[in-house]
Each structure stands twice: as structure tokens, then as C-alpha cells.
Amino acid sequence: MKKQPTREKLLDITFEEVYINGYTATSVDAILKKASVPKGSMYHHFKSKKELVLAMVKERLFPKMDAFFSYEIKENESITQSFRNTFLVVSKNRLLVTYGCPLYRLMVELSATDKEFDTVLSIKANEMKEGIKAMLEQGIALGEFDKSLNSETFATYMLTSVWGILSLSPSLSSSKTFLIQSQYILDSLEAYLLKKDGSL
Amino acid sequence: MKKQPTREKLLDITFEEVYINGYTATSVDAILKKASVPKGSMYHHFKSKKELVLAMVKERLFPKMDAFFSYEIKENESITQSFRNTFLVVSKNRLLVTYGCPLYRLMVELSATDKEFDTVLSIKANEMKEGIKAMLEQGIALGEFDKSLNSETFATYMLTSVWGILSLSPSLSSSKTFLIQSQYILDSLEAYLLKKDGSL
DNA sequence: CTGTCACTAGACTAAACAGTCTAATTGAAT
DNA sequence: ATTCAATTAGACTGTTTAGTCTAGTGACAG
């Protein structure tokens, strides 16, 4: 168990603390205590609390999300099935089901009042929307969905409604209810499904 | 323009400040300054910041939401149309579209870390779910929806997905995109619609 | 007119906050 | 071994925070 470099340890602990408590409610001192890092070290690596958290967003939060969502469709798998699989993976992630999407939580807390956070977080949100949009368009191109499907607005709908469902109070959320509700999202996609033979 | 009683003025300003900035990022001093109320007066009426905000939740936030959502169905109006009307009303509310639902924002910020807030806010969230659920059940009873519709989970889905859609970054939200996306929610209800004659 | 009590007023306190400073220590290069 | 820059260490500072305290004010009942 070799010693983790200070900067990396700080980013890890900052992710955990800010995810659960939010940006404002997380104090620098609390992060330092949990990480067992003295103040001077932190302010050597980061010029302020905000810089620390912005670095955490770019070097921890974003990579975590990139690793989670692939937007790739496996061979012989329909786009619908691909979405279903992603929902299944999400439902199995205890933290996501309990506390919601960390990107979304930060957006809700900070986007209205902090332009810099809003810009950075919106870029990732947009990237995710584009990923979903590309999948939907692939589905249209392959004849799975009707051309009348507006991939832009439907992608945004899928993304934000999943965020909303996930961000229920921890006391009310469960992986089972998430799965049922994600099915309703797929139901709304059904309206654009081009039924072929009775293969399903 | 008669002078507003101190307590009432404090609740009004507290609602505005906490709605936009959140609980933690709103300081008592900021509220007092904006309301032009001295500290002693506030601590005469409320024993702490938390009590002030809890009172605001009960005496401002909840009544505002009660006034907004009726869960009543007009004569000769289908349940589906009734939902559509509510979405239309929501889309016309600038604050809601810009900043999202104030109840939901507070839940995202506090439910994971504060049991008391979680309890109080969850009660209202549950009440709203029950209101929607009752409408759905009325729709089943009147033959508008199929009996296979799970009113409990679908009501939760409607509520949380609307919250998610509304809580997009202010820089990305608009009343038009909200309306389009709320239509997708109604699309998912379509799967349970008992089509009758060609009256629609 | 006077005593009472709800409320106002704002100076004050102690703790928590983000951020600074200088000195000590480390590790790598020479 | 010596040098030197990168890092660690934590005491310190100034500000903001929620909350206290005591003196005063104003309206109203007797």
C-alpha cells in the first residue's frame, strides 16, 4: 500500500465530500482533515477551494462519467436494448441510485449562481446529450426509429428525466423503482418504433 | 403601501434567497439586509436559521405549490388533457422554467444530509405523487387508461422526470423545450391509453 | 397618564471559514 | 555530500458565520 500523491488524494476526497454534501457545505478544513493533508500542501497544489473543486470535476467527475457511459452499440443489439442495458448498469450502482448523478447535483446547486461552474458542467451535460442523440440518430438510420423522432429534444428528455428520477430523496429511492421508471422512458420511445416482424 | 409585518417579510425574502442560492449559501445577514430587518427581530420570531427556513417551507413554499397544482379535472376533460394543461401552466411560469422547482432544489441540496429537511420535504413530494396517482386512478376508473397502468410508479415517474427536466441549467432551459419534453412523458402514458372511437 | 409586554435595535461573541506566511523537510540532480 | 527546487507543515490572519445580549421603543390596556 504505497503512499498516494497528495494532489491525487485531495481530488479523491474532494469528490466524495462534494458529491454528498455539496460545494458550499463542504469546507476546505473538512477535506484536509479527512485526507490528512496540511493546508500548505493543498494551497501549493490549488490556488483556491474553487480551483480544487474545478480540478476535481475535470479529473475525477468527468472521467468517472466517461468510464460509465459508452454510447456504443454492441453488435446485433438494438438501440433500445442498448439503452435498456445502460439503465440496468445504472440501477446496479448503489451511489447513483442513492444520491443521484454527481454532475446533476452540482448543476442544481451552482449553475444558477456561478457562471464558471455553469459553463464547465454544461459542457459535459451537452456532451452526454450529444452521445444519446447520436445513438438515436443511428437508430433512425438503421430503421429502428421513425424519422419523425426529434433526436435533439428526445435525447435531452432522456438525460434530464433520468437525472430527475435518480435525484429522489435517498429515503425514497431504490434500484427497483429506478428500473421501472426507466422503462417508462423507453415506452415514450415506443411511439417512434418501427415495428417489423414479430421478432420481439 | 402599508408596512408588512416583520415575520411575513422575513418569510418572503427567505423564500426568494433560498430558492435561488440554496440553503447553505444563503446567510442570515443577507436575508436581514435585503429585508431591512435587524437581527434581534429575526431571532425574536425564529430561534435559528433552520427554523426560519423550515417556517418558510411550510408557510410559503408549500402554499405556493398548493395554489399551483390542483389535481382536479374539469368537466368534459380527459385526464390526459388535464395533465397537458398543467404542463402548459408550468411552461408559462418564468421562475419555474428558469430555476426549476424550489421544493426539488431543496431536496437535492439537503435530503442526503439533513433528516429533518428530508422528512418535511418528502411529505410534500409524497403528497404531490398521491395527487397525480389519484388522477391516474380516476383515468383507469373512467376507462381512459388500461388497468395494467401502475399508478404509483407512473405518478412518481411523472413527478421526478418533470423535476429533472425543469432543473436544467438556466442557460439551457426554455419554456418551449419544456413543453416538447413534457409531451414525451404523455407519450409514455399513451401505451396505456384505451383507444375508443376516432374522437381525438 | 402609566405600566406592561411584544417587538426592535444593533453591538457583541465565539466559532468556522478561506486563505497566507515562513520555516522545515524531502528527494532528485550534480 | 551538496545544492536546490518542490513540497510539507501548521501557526496565523482577517472575514464571515450563526447566534446572544441588553437596552430601548411603541402600542395598547387599565
Short mmCIF file of C-alpha atoms (C1' of nucleotides) in Angstrom, two decimals:
data_model
loop_
_atom_site.label_atom_id
_atom_site.label_comp_id
_atom_site.label_asym_id
_atom_site.label_seq_id
_atom_site.Cartn_x
_atom_site.Cartn_y
_atom_site.Cartn_z
CA MET A 1 0.00 0.00 0.00
CA LYS A 2 2.17 2.78 -1.27
CA LYS A 3 1.51 6.39 -0.40
CA GLN A 4 -0.82 8.19 -2.78
CA PRO A 5 0.47 11.53 -4.09
CA THR A 6 -1.06 14.46 -2.20
CA ARG A 7 -2.74 16.04 -5.18
CA GLU A 8 -4.46 12.82 -6.20
CA LYS A 9 -5.61 12.06 -2.68
CA LEU A 10 -7.09 15.54 -2.37
CA LEU A 11 -9.04 15.10 -5.60
CA ASP A 12 -10.42 11.77 -4.43
CA ILE A 13 -11.56 13.05 -1.05
CA THR A 14 -12.95 16.24 -2.60
CA PHE A 15 -15.09 14.16 -4.94
CA GLU A 16 -16.55 12.15 -2.08
CA GLU A 17 -17.26 15.14 0.13
CA VAL A 18 -18.69 17.44 -2.53
CA TYR A 19 -20.81 14.65 -4.01
CA ILE A 20 -22.62 14.02 -0.75
CA ASN A 21 -22.57 17.44 0.94
CA GLY A 22 -22.47 19.82 -1.99
CA TYR A 23 -19.93 22.52 -2.80
CA THR A 24 -20.90 25.22 -0.29
CA ALA A 25 -21.46 22.85 2.62
CA THR A 26 -18.05 21.22 2.15
CA SER A 27 -15.26 23.10 3.95
CA VAL A 28 -11.63 23.03 2.94
CA ASP A 29 -10.72 22.09 6.50
CA ALA A 30 -13.02 19.06 6.38
CA ILE A 31 -11.36 17.84 3.17
CA LEU A 32 -7.89 18.37 4.64
CA LYS A 33 -8.76 16.53 7.83
CA LYS A 34 -10.25 13.55 6.01
CA ALA A 35 -7.29 13.43 3.62
CA SER A 36 -4.75 14.04 6.41
CA VAL A 37 -3.13 16.73 4.30
CA PRO A 38 -1.88 20.01 5.77
CA LYS A 39 -3.24 23.29 4.49
CA GLY A 40 0.01 24.45 2.95
CA SER A 41 0.14 21.38 0.72
CA MET A 42 -3.32 21.94 -0.62
CA TYR A 43 -2.74 25.62 -1.35
CA HIS A 44 0.53 24.67 -3.01
CA HIS A 45 -1.34 22.49 -5.50
CA PHE A 46 -4.52 24.57 -5.85
CA LYS A 47 -4.86 28.30 -5.59
CA SER A 48 -8.34 28.23 -4.02
CA LYS A 49 -11.23 25.99 -2.95
CA LYS A 50 -12.94 26.70 -6.24
CA GLU A 51 -9.86 25.67 -8.23
CA LEU A 52 -9.66 22.45 -6.21
CA VAL A 53 -13.26 21.58 -6.96
CA LEU A 54 -13.00 22.56 -10.63
CA ALA A 55 -9.94 20.30 -10.90
CA MET A 56 -11.90 17.52 -9.19
CA VAL A 57 -14.71 17.99 -11.71
CA LYS A 58 -12.33 17.70 -14.66
CA GLU A 59 -10.04 14.99 -13.30
CA ARG A 60 -12.42 12.82 -11.32
CA LEU A 61 -16.09 13.50 -12.02
CA PHE A 62 -15.82 13.71 -15.81
CA PRO A 63 -13.55 10.66 -16.21
CA LYS A 64 -15.84 8.63 -13.95
CA MET A 65 -18.79 9.50 -16.15
CA ASP A 66 -16.86 8.79 -19.31
CA ALA A 67 -16.00 5.35 -17.98
CA PHE A 68 -19.64 4.73 -17.13
CA PHE A 69 -21.37 5.69 -20.38
CA SER A 70 -20.05 4.43 -23.65
CA TYR A 71 -22.73 5.36 -26.23
CA GLU A 72 -21.51 2.37 -28.18
CA ILE A 73 -23.88 -0.22 -29.53
CA LYS A 74 -22.88 -3.85 -29.36
CA GLU A 75 -23.12 -5.99 -32.48
CA ASN A 76 -26.58 -7.44 -33.06
CA GLU A 77 -28.07 -5.24 -30.37
CA SER A 78 -30.88 -2.78 -30.97
CA ILE A 79 -30.54 0.82 -29.80
CA THR A 80 -33.49 0.28 -27.49
CA GLN A 81 -31.79 -2.73 -25.96
CA SER A 82 -28.60 -0.73 -25.63
CA PHE A 83 -30.45 1.93 -23.60
CA ARG A 84 -32.04 -0.78 -21.51
CA ASN A 85 -28.61 -2.19 -20.70
CA THR A 86 -27.32 1.20 -19.64
CA PHE A 87 -30.30 1.67 -17.32
CA LEU A 88 -29.56 -1.75 -15.84
CA VAL A 89 -25.95 -0.79 -15.17
CA VAL A 90 -27.07 2.47 -13.56
CA SER A 91 -29.58 0.66 -11.37
CA LYS A 92 -26.80 -1.54 -10.01
CA ASN A 93 -24.70 1.42 -8.89
CA ARG A 94 -25.58 1.96 -5.25
CA LEU A 95 -24.20 5.51 -5.03
CA LEU A 96 -26.01 6.67 -8.17
CA VAL A 97 -29.33 5.25 -7.04
CA THR A 98 -28.96 6.64 -3.52
CA TYR A 99 -27.55 10.11 -4.14
CA GLY A 100 -28.23 10.74 -7.81
CA CYS A 101 -25.87 11.89 -10.54
CA PRO A 102 -23.00 13.96 -9.06
CA LEU A 103 -22.83 16.15 -12.18
CA TYR A 104 -26.50 16.96 -11.90
CA ARG A 105 -26.33 17.65 -8.17
CA LEU A 106 -23.60 20.22 -8.76
CA MET A 107 -25.55 21.80 -11.60
CA VAL A 108 -28.64 22.19 -9.42
CA GLU A 109 -26.57 23.76 -6.66
CA LEU A 110 -24.33 26.06 -8.66
CA SER A 111 -25.49 26.69 -12.22
CA ALA A 112 -27.89 29.47 -11.29
CA THR A 113 -25.33 31.48 -9.34
CA ASP A 114 -21.87 30.63 -10.66
CA LYS A 115 -21.14 31.23 -14.33
CA GLU A 116 -17.82 29.39 -14.30
CA PHE A 117 -19.28 26.19 -12.84
CA ASP A 118 -22.29 26.51 -15.12
CA THR A 119 -20.05 26.66 -18.18
CA VAL A 120 -17.87 23.71 -17.20
CA LEU A 121 -20.75 21.49 -16.07
CA SER A 122 -22.93 22.36 -19.06
CA ILE A 123 -20.20 21.25 -21.43
CA LYS A 124 -20.34 17.73 -20.01
CA ALA A 125 -24.13 17.72 -19.90
CA ASN A 126 -24.14 18.72 -23.55
CA GLU A 127 -21.61 16.05 -24.40
CA MET A 128 -23.83 13.40 -22.83
CA LYS A 129 -26.84 14.71 -24.70
CA GLU A 130 -24.86 14.52 -27.94
CA GLY A 131 -23.89 10.93 -27.17
CA ILE A 132 -27.52 9.93 -26.69
CA LYS A 133 -28.54 11.95 -29.73
CA ALA A 134 -26.01 10.12 -31.88
CA MET A 135 -27.43 6.79 -30.69
CA LEU A 136 -30.95 7.88 -31.56
CA GLU A 137 -29.83 9.03 -35.00
CA GLN A 138 -28.11 5.75 -35.56
CA GLY A 139 -31.39 4.11 -34.67
CA ILE A 140 -33.19 6.24 -37.24
CA ALA A 141 -30.58 5.48 -39.88
CA LEU A 142 -30.84 1.75 -39.21
CA GLY A 143 -34.62 1.84 -39.46
CA GLU A 144 -35.29 1.16 -35.79
CA PHE A 145 -36.97 4.53 -35.20
CA ASP A 146 -39.17 6.72 -37.32
CA LYS A 147 -37.65 9.79 -38.97
CA SER A 148 -40.15 11.98 -37.11
CA LEU A 149 -38.21 11.38 -33.88
CA ASN A 150 -36.54 14.61 -32.85
CA SER A 151 -33.22 13.23 -31.65
CA GLU A 152 -32.13 16.52 -30.04
CA THR A 153 -35.12 17.08 -27.77
CA PHE A 154 -35.63 13.40 -27.06
CA ALA A 155 -32.00 12.99 -26.02
CA THR A 156 -32.36 15.93 -23.62
CA TYR A 157 -35.55 14.42 -22.28
CA MET A 158 -33.90 11.06 -21.64
CA LEU A 159 -30.96 12.65 -19.88
CA THR A 160 -32.83 15.10 -17.66
CA SER A 161 -35.63 12.75 -16.73
CA VAL A 162 -33.14 10.07 -15.66
CA TRP A 163 -31.38 12.72 -13.58
CA GLY A 164 -34.67 13.70 -12.00
CA ILE A 165 -35.65 10.13 -11.20
CA LEU A 166 -32.23 9.40 -9.72
CA SER A 167 -32.19 12.51 -7.55
CA LEU A 168 -35.12 11.48 -5.42
CA SER A 169 -34.52 11.68 -1.68
CA PRO A 170 -32.23 8.83 -0.58
CA SER A 171 -35.03 7.73 1.72
CA LEU A 172 -37.35 7.17 -1.25
CA SER A 173 -35.03 5.81 -3.92
CA SER A 174 -34.33 2.20 -4.79
CA SER A 175 -32.81 0.44 -7.73
CA LYS A 176 -36.09 -1.37 -8.40
CA THR A 177 -38.18 1.80 -8.72
CA PHE A 178 -35.48 3.30 -10.93
CA LEU A 179 -35.68 0.36 -13.31
CA ILE A 180 -39.47 0.52 -13.53
CA GLN A 181 -39.35 4.24 -14.22
CA SER A 182 -36.61 3.99 -16.80
CA GLN A 183 -38.92 1.59 -18.62
CA TYR A 184 -41.50 4.40 -18.91
CA ILE A 185 -38.86 6.46 -20.71
CA LEU A 186 -38.42 3.62 -23.17
CA ASP A 187 -42.21 3.47 -23.51
CA SER A 188 -42.19 7.02 -24.82
CA LEU A 189 -39.60 5.94 -27.36
CA GLU A 190 -42.02 3.23 -28.42
CA ALA A 191 -44.13 5.82 -30.22
CA TYR A 192 -41.33 6.14 -32.77
CA LEU A 193 -40.53 2.46 -33.03
CA LEU A 194 -40.91 0.99 -36.50
CA LYS A 195 -42.42 -2.41 -35.82
CA LYS A 196 -41.17 -5.07 -38.15
CA ASP A 197 -41.89 -8.77 -37.97
CA GLY A 198 -42.87 -10.41 -34.74
CA SER A 199 -39.24 -10.86 -33.75
CA LEU A 200 -39.68 -9.22 -30.34
CA MET B 1 -48.42 50.83 0.81
CA LYS B 2 -48.70 49.78 4.41
CA LYS B 3 -45.82 48.26 6.28
CA GLN B 4 -45.63 44.48 6.09
CA PRO B 5 -45.27 42.66 9.42
CA THR B 6 -41.67 41.65 10.11
CA ARG B 7 -42.29 37.94 10.28
CA GLU B 8 -44.11 37.86 6.96
CA LYS B 9 -41.49 39.98 5.25
CA LEU B 10 -38.74 37.68 6.50
CA LEU B 11 -40.53 34.62 5.13
CA ASP B 12 -40.94 36.27 1.73
CA ILE B 13 -37.30 37.29 1.42
CA THR B 14 -36.12 33.94 2.75
CA PHE B 15 -38.09 32.18 0.04
CA GLU B 16 -36.51 34.29 -2.71
CA GLU B 17 -32.96 33.95 -1.41
CA VAL B 18 -33.05 30.25 -0.60
CA TYR B 19 -34.81 29.41 -3.89
CA ILE B 20 -32.03 30.95 -5.98
CA ASN B 21 -28.94 30.46 -3.79
CA GLY B 22 -29.81 27.38 -1.79
CA TYR B 23 -29.93 26.91 1.97
CA THR B 24 -26.24 26.78 2.84
CA ALA B 25 -25.19 29.60 0.53
CA THR B 26 -27.83 31.96 1.93
CA SER B 27 -26.64 33.78 5.04
CA VAL B 28 -28.91 35.12 7.75
CA ASP B 29 -27.20 38.50 7.39
CA ALA B 30 -28.01 38.62 3.67
CA ILE B 31 -31.68 37.96 4.39
CA LEU B 32 -31.76 40.62 7.13
CA LYS B 33 -30.07 43.18 4.91
CA LYS B 34 -32.44 42.58 1.99
CA ALA B 35 -35.46 42.67 4.30
CA SER B 36 -34.13 45.66 6.28
CA VAL B 37 -34.82 43.82 9.50
CA PRO B 38 -32.45 43.91 12.49
CA LYS B 39 -31.04 40.70 13.87
CA GLY B 40 -32.86 40.89 17.16
CA SER B 41 -36.22 40.97 15.42
CA MET B 42 -35.49 37.86 13.43
CA TYR B 43 -34.24 35.90 16.42
CA HIS B 44 -37.31 37.05 18.31
CA HIS B 45 -39.56 35.38 15.73
CA PHE B 46 -37.37 32.37 14.87
CA LYS B 47 -34.98 30.54 17.13
CA SER B 48 -32.46 29.71 14.40
CA LYS B 49 -31.70 29.91 10.68
CA LYS B 50 -33.02 26.40 10.26
CA GLU B 51 -36.30 27.25 12.00
CA LEU B 52 -36.68 30.30 9.76
CA VAL B 53 -36.22 28.22 6.61
CA LEU B 54 -38.46 25.40 7.86
CA ALA B 55 -41.15 28.00 8.57
CA MET B 56 -40.64 29.41 5.08
CA VAL B 57 -41.05 25.94 3.62
CA LYS B 58 -44.33 25.39 5.46
CA GLU B 59 -45.77 28.89 5.14
CA ARG B 60 -44.55 29.96 1.71
CA LEU B 61 -43.19 27.11 -0.40
CA PHE B 62 -45.93 24.58 0.33
CA PRO B 63 -48.84 27.04 -0.07
CA LYS B 64 -47.37 28.30 -3.35
CA MET B 65 -47.26 24.75 -4.66
CA ASP B 66 -50.77 24.02 -3.40
CA ALA B 67 -52.04 27.05 -5.28
CA PHE B 68 -50.26 25.91 -8.42
CA PHE B 69 -51.38 22.28 -8.68
CA SER B 70 -54.98 21.37 -8.23
CA TYR B 71 -55.21 17.69 -9.29
CA GLU B 72 -58.79 18.48 -10.23
CA ILE B 73 -60.22 17.51 -13.55
CA LYS B 74 -62.52 19.91 -15.33
CA GLU B 75 -65.85 18.67 -16.61
CA ASN B 76 -65.65 17.05 -20.06
CA GLU B 77 -61.87 17.00 -19.92
CA SER B 78 -59.80 13.84 -20.21
CA ILE B 79 -57.12 13.12 -17.63
CA THR B 80 -54.52 13.32 -20.38
CA GLN B 81 -55.77 16.75 -21.37
CA SER B 82 -55.73 17.79 -17.74
CA PHE B 83 -52.03 16.86 -17.48
CA ARG B 84 -51.36 18.72 -20.70
CA ASN B 85 -52.99 21.84 -19.26
CA THR B 86 -50.86 21.65 -16.12
CA PHE B 87 -47.70 21.34 -18.22
CA LEU B 88 -48.82 24.41 -20.16
CA VAL B 89 -49.29 26.40 -16.96
CA VAL B 90 -45.86 25.32 -15.71
CA SER B 91 -44.24 26.29 -19.02
CA LYS B 92 -45.62 29.81 -18.64
CA ASN B 93 -44.05 30.31 -15.22
CA ARG B 94 -40.74 32.04 -15.87
CA LEU B 95 -39.19 31.24 -12.49
CA LEU B 96 -40.08 27.55 -12.66
CA VAL B 97 -38.66 27.17 -16.16
CA THR B 98 -35.52 29.12 -15.30
CA TYR B 99 -34.64 27.80 -11.87
CA GLY B 100 -36.66 24.61 -11.54
CA CYS B 101 -38.96 23.52 -8.75
CA PRO B 102 -37.95 25.09 -5.41
CA LEU B 103 -39.06 22.02 -3.47
CA TYR B 104 -36.90 19.78 -5.61
CA ARG B 105 -33.89 22.09 -5.40
CA LEU B 106 -34.03 21.95 -1.62
CA MET B 107 -34.41 18.17 -1.65
CA VAL B 108 -31.34 17.77 -3.87
CA GLU B 109 -29.32 20.04 -1.58
CA LEU B 110 -30.43 18.79 1.82
CA SER B 111 -32.20 15.43 1.79
CA ALA B 112 -29.00 13.40 1.83
CA THR B 113 -27.52 15.16 4.83
CA ASP B 114 -30.38 16.59 6.92
CA LYS B 115 -33.00 14.20 8.25
CA GLU B 116 -35.37 16.95 9.38
CA PHE B 117 -35.46 18.67 6.00
CA ASP B 118 -35.70 15.31 4.28
CA THR B 119 -38.76 14.38 6.32
CA VAL B 120 -40.58 17.67 5.79
CA LEU B 121 -39.80 17.93 2.07
CA SER B 122 -40.57 14.28 1.40
CA ILE B 123 -44.03 14.70 2.87
CA LYS B 124 -44.88 17.29 0.23
CA ALA B 125 -43.24 15.28 -2.54
CA ASN B 126 -45.32 12.32 -1.47
CA GLU B 127 -48.46 14.42 -1.38
CA MET B 128 -47.88 15.53 -4.96
CA LYS B 129 -47.27 11.95 -6.03
CA GLU B 130 -50.53 10.94 -4.39
CA GLY B 131 -52.35 13.73 -6.22
CA ILE B 132 -51.08 12.53 -9.58
CA LYS B 133 -51.72 8.93 -8.62
CA ALA B 134 -55.35 9.73 -7.82
CA MET B 135 -55.75 11.37 -11.23
CA LEU B 136 -54.31 8.31 -12.93
CA GLU B 137 -56.63 6.03 -10.99
CA GLN B 138 -59.56 8.19 -11.91
CA GLY B 139 -58.45 7.76 -15.52
CA ILE B 140 -58.40 3.99 -15.09
CA ALA B 141 -61.82 4.00 -13.44
CA LEU B 142 -63.28 6.10 -16.24
CA GLY B 143 -61.84 3.80 -18.88
CA GLU B 144 -59.28 6.25 -20.22
CA PHE B 145 -56.29 4.12 -19.21
CA ASP B 146 -55.72 0.39 -19.07
CA LYS B 147 -55.83 -1.37 -15.71
CA SER B 148 -52.26 -2.52 -16.22
CA LEU B 149 -51.07 1.03 -15.58
CA ASN B 150 -49.22 1.11 -12.26
CA SER B 151 -50.48 4.42 -10.91
CA GLU B 152 -47.95 4.54 -8.06
CA THR B 153 -44.78 4.16 -10.08
CA PHE B 154 -46.08 6.13 -13.04
CA ALA B 155 -47.04 9.04 -10.81
CA THR B 156 -43.54 9.06 -9.31
CA TYR B 157 -42.08 8.94 -12.79
CA MET B 158 -44.17 11.91 -13.96
CA LEU B 159 -43.22 13.97 -10.93
CA THR B 160 -39.50 13.26 -10.86
CA SER B 161 -38.96 13.48 -14.59
CA VAL B 162 -40.68 16.88 -14.72
CA TRP B 163 -38.44 18.00 -11.86
CA GLY B 164 -35.40 16.79 -13.73
CA ILE B 165 -36.38 18.50 -16.97
CA LEU B 166 -37.12 21.75 -15.14
CA SER B 167 -33.85 21.76 -13.24
CA LEU B 168 -31.67 22.08 -16.29
CA SER B 169 -29.10 24.85 -16.12
CA PRO B 170 -30.83 28.25 -16.52
CA SER B 171 -28.61 28.80 -19.53
CA LEU B 172 -30.12 25.77 -21.29
CA SER B 173 -33.76 25.89 -20.24
CA SER B 174 -36.67 27.40 -22.09
CA SER B 175 -40.41 27.09 -21.90
CA LYS B 176 -40.52 25.68 -25.42
CA THR B 177 -38.15 22.80 -24.74
CA PHE B 178 -40.02 22.06 -21.53
CA LEU B 179 -43.29 21.73 -23.43
CA ILE B 180 -41.80 19.42 -26.04
CA GLN B 181 -40.30 17.23 -23.36
CA SER B 182 -43.43 17.10 -21.25
CA GLN B 183 -45.13 15.74 -24.37
CA TYR B 184 -42.74 12.77 -24.29
CA ILE B 185 -43.98 12.00 -20.81
CA LEU B 186 -47.51 11.94 -22.14
CA ASP B 187 -46.28 9.69 -24.95
CA SER B 188 -45.25 7.11 -22.38
CA LEU B 189 -48.77 7.29 -20.97
CA GLU B 190 -50.03 6.56 -24.48
CA ALA B 191 -49.03 2.92 -24.03
CA TYR B 192 -51.85 2.57 -21.51
CA LEU B 193 -54.44 4.59 -23.40
CA LEU B 194 -57.58 2.74 -24.32
CA LYS B 195 -58.32 3.98 -27.80
CA LYS B 196 -62.00 4.35 -28.46
CA ASP B 197 -63.66 5.92 -31.49
CA GLY B 198 -61.79 8.46 -33.61
CA SER B 199 -62.91 11.32 -31.37
CA LEU B 200 -59.37 12.66 -30.95
"C1'" DC C 1 -51.30 59.05 32.26
"C1'" DT C 2 -48.86 54.80 33.28
"C1'" DG C 3 -47.32 50.18 33.39
"C1'" DT C 4 -46.73 46.25 30.55
"C1'" DC C 5 -45.20 43.42 27.04
"C1'" DA C 6 -44.24 42.34 22.37
"C1'" DC C 7 -41.07 43.76 19.43
"C1'" DT C 8 -36.94 46.44 17.69
"C1'" DA C 9 -32.19 47.67 17.55
"C1'" DG C 10 -27.56 46.71 16.77
"C1'" DA C 11 -23.26 45.98 19.29
"C1'" DC C 12 -21.10 41.92 20.65
"C1'" DT C 13 -19.21 36.89 20.84
"C1'" DA C 14 -17.30 32.63 19.58
"C1'" DA C 15 -16.69 29.50 16.08
"C1'" DA C 16 -15.86 28.37 11.37
"C1'" DC C 17 -14.38 29.93 7.25
"C1'" DA C 18 -10.99 30.59 3.16
"C1'" DG C 19 -6.66 31.86 2.51
"C1'" DT C 20 -1.44 33.45 3.88
"C1'" DC C 21 3.05 33.04 5.64
"C1'" DT C 22 7.51 31.36 6.82
"C1'" DA C 23 10.20 27.68 8.17
"C1'" DA C 24 11.27 22.78 7.86
"C1'" DT C 25 11.75 18.77 5.18
"C1'" DT C 26 12.26 15.94 1.30
"C1'" DG C 27 14.11 13.99 -2.89
"C1'" DA C 28 16.47 14.35 -7.11
"C1'" DA C 29 20.46 16.16 -9.70
"C1'" DT C 30 25.17 17.14 -9.61
"C1'" DA D 1 27.92 15.11 0.14
"C1'" DT D 2 25.82 19.38 -1.50
"C1'" DT D 3 22.66 22.06 -3.60
"C1'" DC D 4 18.23 23.49 -4.82
"C1'" DA D 5 13.52 23.32 -6.04
"C1'" DA D 6 9.31 21.09 -4.79
"C1'" DT D 7 6.63 20.02 -1.22
"C1'" DT D 8 5.08 19.77 3.59
"C1'" DA D 9 3.80 21.69 7.91
"C1'" DG D 10 0.81 24.19 10.72
"C1'" DA D 11 0.52 28.57 13.15
"C1'" DC D 12 -1.59 32.69 11.91
"C1'" DT D 13 -4.89 36.38 9.83
"C1'" DG D 14 -8.91 38.66 8.54
"C1'" DT D 15 -13.58 37.86 7.38
"C1'" DT D 16 -17.97 35.88 7.66
"C1'" DT D 17 -20.87 32.97 10.02
"C1'" DA D 18 -24.87 31.92 13.30
"C1'" DG D 19 -26.37 33.26 17.38
"C1'" DT D 20 -26.57 36.25 22.14
"C1'" DC D 21 -27.40 40.07 24.96
"C1'" DT D 22 -29.11 44.18 26.90
"C1'" DA D 23 -31.12 48.47 26.22
"C1'" DG D 24 -34.66 50.82 24.04
"C1'" DT D 25 -39.21 51.74 21.65
"C1'" DG D 26 -44.09 51.76 20.78
"C1'" DA D 27 -48.78 50.42 21.17
"C1'" DC D 28 -52.31 49.34 24.00
"C1'" DA D 29 -54.93 48.11 28.44
"C1'" DG D 30 -56.22 49.79 32.77
#
